[in-house]
Short mmCIF file of C-alpha atoms in Angstrom, two decimals:
data_model
loop_
_atom_site.label_atom_id
_atom_site.label_comp_id
_atom_site.label_asym_id
_atom_site.label_seq_id
_atom_site.Cartn_x
_atom_site.Cartn_y
_atom_site.Cartn_z
CA MET A 883 136.62 21.18 119.95
CA SER A 884 140.18 21.07 118.73
CA THR A 885 141.73 17.91 117.37
CA TRP A 886 144.44 17.91 120.04
CA PHE A 887 141.81 18.09 122.79
CA LEU A 888 139.85 15.24 121.21
CA ILE A 889 142.98 13.08 121.20
CA LEU A 890 143.90 14.16 124.74
CA SER A 891 140.39 13.32 125.93
CA GLN A 892 140.56 9.85 124.39
CA PHE A 893 143.96 9.23 125.95
CA SER A 894 142.64 10.46 129.31
CA ILE A 895 139.72 8.04 129.24
CA ILE A 896 142.13 5.15 128.70
CA ALA A 897 144.53 6.45 131.36
CA PHE A 898 141.76 6.96 133.95
CA ALA A 899 140.59 3.39 133.31
CA LEU A 900 144.12 1.96 133.51
CA VAL A 901 144.86 3.70 136.82
CA GLY A 902 141.49 2.57 138.15
CA GLY A 903 142.25 -0.99 137.08
CA VAL A 904 145.50 -1.03 139.01
CA PHE A 905 143.73 0.24 142.12
CA LEU A 906 140.91 -2.27 141.61
CA ALA A 907 143.41 -5.14 141.47
CA PHE A 908 144.88 -4.03 144.80
CA SER A 909 141.50 -3.69 146.51
CA ASP A 910 140.06 -6.85 144.98
CA PHE A 911 142.80 -9.43 145.48
CA ILE A 912 146.32 -8.14 146.08
CA MET A 913 145.64 -6.70 149.54
CA ARG A 914 143.59 -9.78 150.51
CA SER A 915 146.48 -11.97 149.41
CA LEU A 916 148.98 -9.91 151.40
CA ALA A 917 146.65 -10.05 154.43
CA THR A 918 146.47 -13.86 154.30
CA ALA A 919 150.25 -14.22 154.16
CA GLN A 920 152.21 -14.35 157.39
CA SER A 921 152.13 -10.73 158.59
CA PRO A 922 155.86 -10.05 158.29
CA ALA A 923 155.85 -11.37 154.71
CA GLY A 924 152.82 -9.28 153.70
CA ILE A 925 154.35 -6.18 155.27
CA GLU A 926 157.70 -6.76 153.61
CA VAL A 927 156.09 -7.22 150.18
CA MET A 928 153.93 -4.09 150.58
CA GLN A 929 156.97 -2.07 151.63
CA SER A 930 158.72 -3.29 148.50
CA ILE A 931 155.72 -2.44 146.30
CA ASN A 932 155.58 1.06 147.78
CA ARG A 933 159.24 1.62 146.92
CA GLU A 934 159.03 0.13 143.42
CA VAL A 935 155.93 2.06 142.34
CA PHE A 936 158.06 5.21 142.04
CA ARG A 937 160.28 3.66 139.41
CA TRP A 938 157.84 2.58 136.72
CA VAL A 939 155.24 3.58 134.21
CA PHE A 940 152.40 3.67 136.73
CA MET A 941 153.77 6.65 138.63
CA THR A 942 154.32 8.61 135.43
CA LEU A 943 150.76 7.86 134.35
CA PHE A 944 149.34 8.58 137.82
CA LEU A 945 151.11 11.93 138.26
CA GLY A 946 150.86 12.89 134.61
CA MET A 947 147.10 12.50 134.67
CA ALA A 948 146.89 14.94 137.59
CA VAL A 949 148.58 17.58 135.43
CA VAL A 950 146.51 16.64 132.37
CA SER A 951 143.34 16.76 134.47
CA ALA A 952 144.06 20.33 135.54
CA GLY A 953 144.52 21.27 131.89
CA ILE A 954 141.29 19.52 130.90
CA ILE A 955 139.37 21.47 133.54
CA VAL A 956 140.70 24.78 132.24
CA TYR A 957 140.03 23.89 128.60
CA THR A 958 136.52 22.52 129.08
CA TYR A 959 135.31 25.47 131.10
CA SER A 960 136.89 28.05 128.80
CA HIS A 961 136.27 26.48 125.35
CA LEU A 962 133.30 24.08 125.60
CA ALA A 963 129.72 24.34 126.72
CA GLY A 964 126.90 22.02 127.65
CA ILE A 965 126.49 18.90 129.71
CA GLY A 966 129.27 17.11 127.81
CA ALA A 967 131.78 19.77 128.83
CA VAL A 968 130.56 19.59 132.42
CA LEU A 969 131.04 15.80 132.41
CA ILE A 970 134.54 16.00 130.90
CA GLY A 971 135.61 18.72 133.32
CA GLY A 972 133.92 16.90 136.18
CA ALA A 973 135.76 13.70 135.29
CA ALA A 974 139.07 15.55 135.49
CA GLY A 975 138.03 17.07 138.82
CA LEU A 976 137.00 13.65 140.12
CA TYR A 977 140.44 12.31 139.21
CA LEU A 978 142.19 15.21 140.92
CA LEU A 979 140.17 14.96 144.13
CA GLY A 980 139.18 11.30 144.30
CA VAL A 981 142.41 9.79 143.02
CA PHE A 982 145.27 12.23 143.44
CA GLY A 983 143.86 14.00 146.51
CA VAL A 984 142.95 10.78 148.31
CA THR A 985 146.38 9.35 147.54
CA VAL A 986 148.17 12.36 149.01
CA ALA A 987 145.87 12.69 152.03
CA PHE A 988 145.42 9.04 153.01
CA ASN A 989 147.38 6.34 151.15
CA VAL A 990 150.81 7.99 151.09
CA PRO A 991 150.81 8.83 154.82
CA LEU A 992 149.89 5.22 155.61
CA ASN A 993 152.65 4.02 153.27
CA ASN A 994 155.15 6.30 155.01
CA LEU A 995 154.15 4.98 158.45
CA LEU A 996 154.49 1.40 157.23
CA GLU A 997 157.87 2.10 155.64
CA ALA A 998 159.22 3.44 158.92
CA LEU A 999 158.58 0.13 160.68
CA ASP A 1000 160.72 -2.99 160.75
CA PHE A 1001 158.46 -5.52 159.04
CA ARG A 1002 159.45 -8.19 161.59
CA SER A 1003 158.48 -6.13 164.65
CA ALA A 1004 155.35 -6.58 166.74
CA ALA A 1005 154.57 -2.89 166.24
CA ALA A 1006 154.60 -3.40 162.46
CA VAL A 1007 152.30 -6.42 162.70
CA ASP A 1008 149.88 -4.54 164.96
CA PHE A 1009 149.87 -1.50 162.67
CA TRP A 1010 149.46 -3.73 159.60
CA LYS A 1011 146.44 -5.59 160.94
CA ALA A 1012 144.66 -2.87 162.90
CA ARG A 1013 145.24 0.20 160.77
CA TYR A 1014 147.07 -0.27 157.50
CA LEU A 1015 145.10 -3.07 155.86
CA PRO A 1016 141.59 -1.78 156.57
CA HIS A 1017 142.28 1.93 156.07
CA TRP A 1018 144.64 1.69 153.10
CA THR A 1019 142.32 -0.73 151.30
CA PHE A 1020 139.26 1.45 151.96
CA TRP A 1021 140.95 4.56 150.57
CA ASN A 1022 142.38 2.57 147.69
CA SER A 1023 138.85 1.42 146.83
CA VAL A 1024 137.76 5.06 146.84
CA ARG A 1025 140.58 5.79 144.37
CA SER A 1026 139.49 2.89 142.18
CA VAL A 1027 135.86 4.01 142.05
CA ALA A 1028 136.92 7.62 141.42
CA SER A 1029 139.29 6.73 138.60
CA ILE A 1030 136.87 4.37 136.86
CA GLY A 1031 134.08 6.89 137.43
CA ALA A 1032 136.24 9.57 135.82
CA ALA A 1033 136.75 7.34 132.78
CA VAL A 1034 133.00 6.76 132.43
CA MET A 1035 132.15 10.44 132.92
CA ALA A 1036 134.78 11.53 130.40
CA LEU A 1037 133.58 8.96 127.86
CA VAL A 1038 129.94 10.01 128.12
CA GLY A 1039 130.96 13.68 128.09
CA LEU A 1040 133.11 13.24 125.01
CA VAL A 1041 130.32 11.44 123.16
CA LEU A 1042 127.91 14.26 124.01
CA VAL A 1043 130.35 16.97 122.92
CA VAL A 1044 131.15 15.23 119.64
CA GLN A 1045 127.48 14.61 118.88
CA GLY A 1046 126.44 18.09 119.94
#
């Protein structure tokens, strides 16, 4: 294994865990807190969060790890062998499908629907309570488990490759 791939793998483990931690915080207490607020306030704050997330480090890390994950898959299956390589490549695949794919397929469309609503309207409150909160939080929890799972898989895989 090349030195650059070893360093990239270590960075990826940390990044997968960081992304998973952000998602865990949302599923564990942020969404519950927004749900207990008066509906218009919770909706307004979530709309603001969804706009601000594009401007900061998280989005760079989130999107960057999708690109890095694709590269990890190619490298592991073309340059490494054994269960460690399968775990590292699988971790990258889990991130791509379980984090990036779920985000694109489920969370972003819900965010777009919420953004289109006036947070003070009855339609927004109905959507927020009946659809957004339960569905967004479920899919966010999937992203959290996938991202943390990717970190664990990559860590175990890297240990096996280095020992092997």
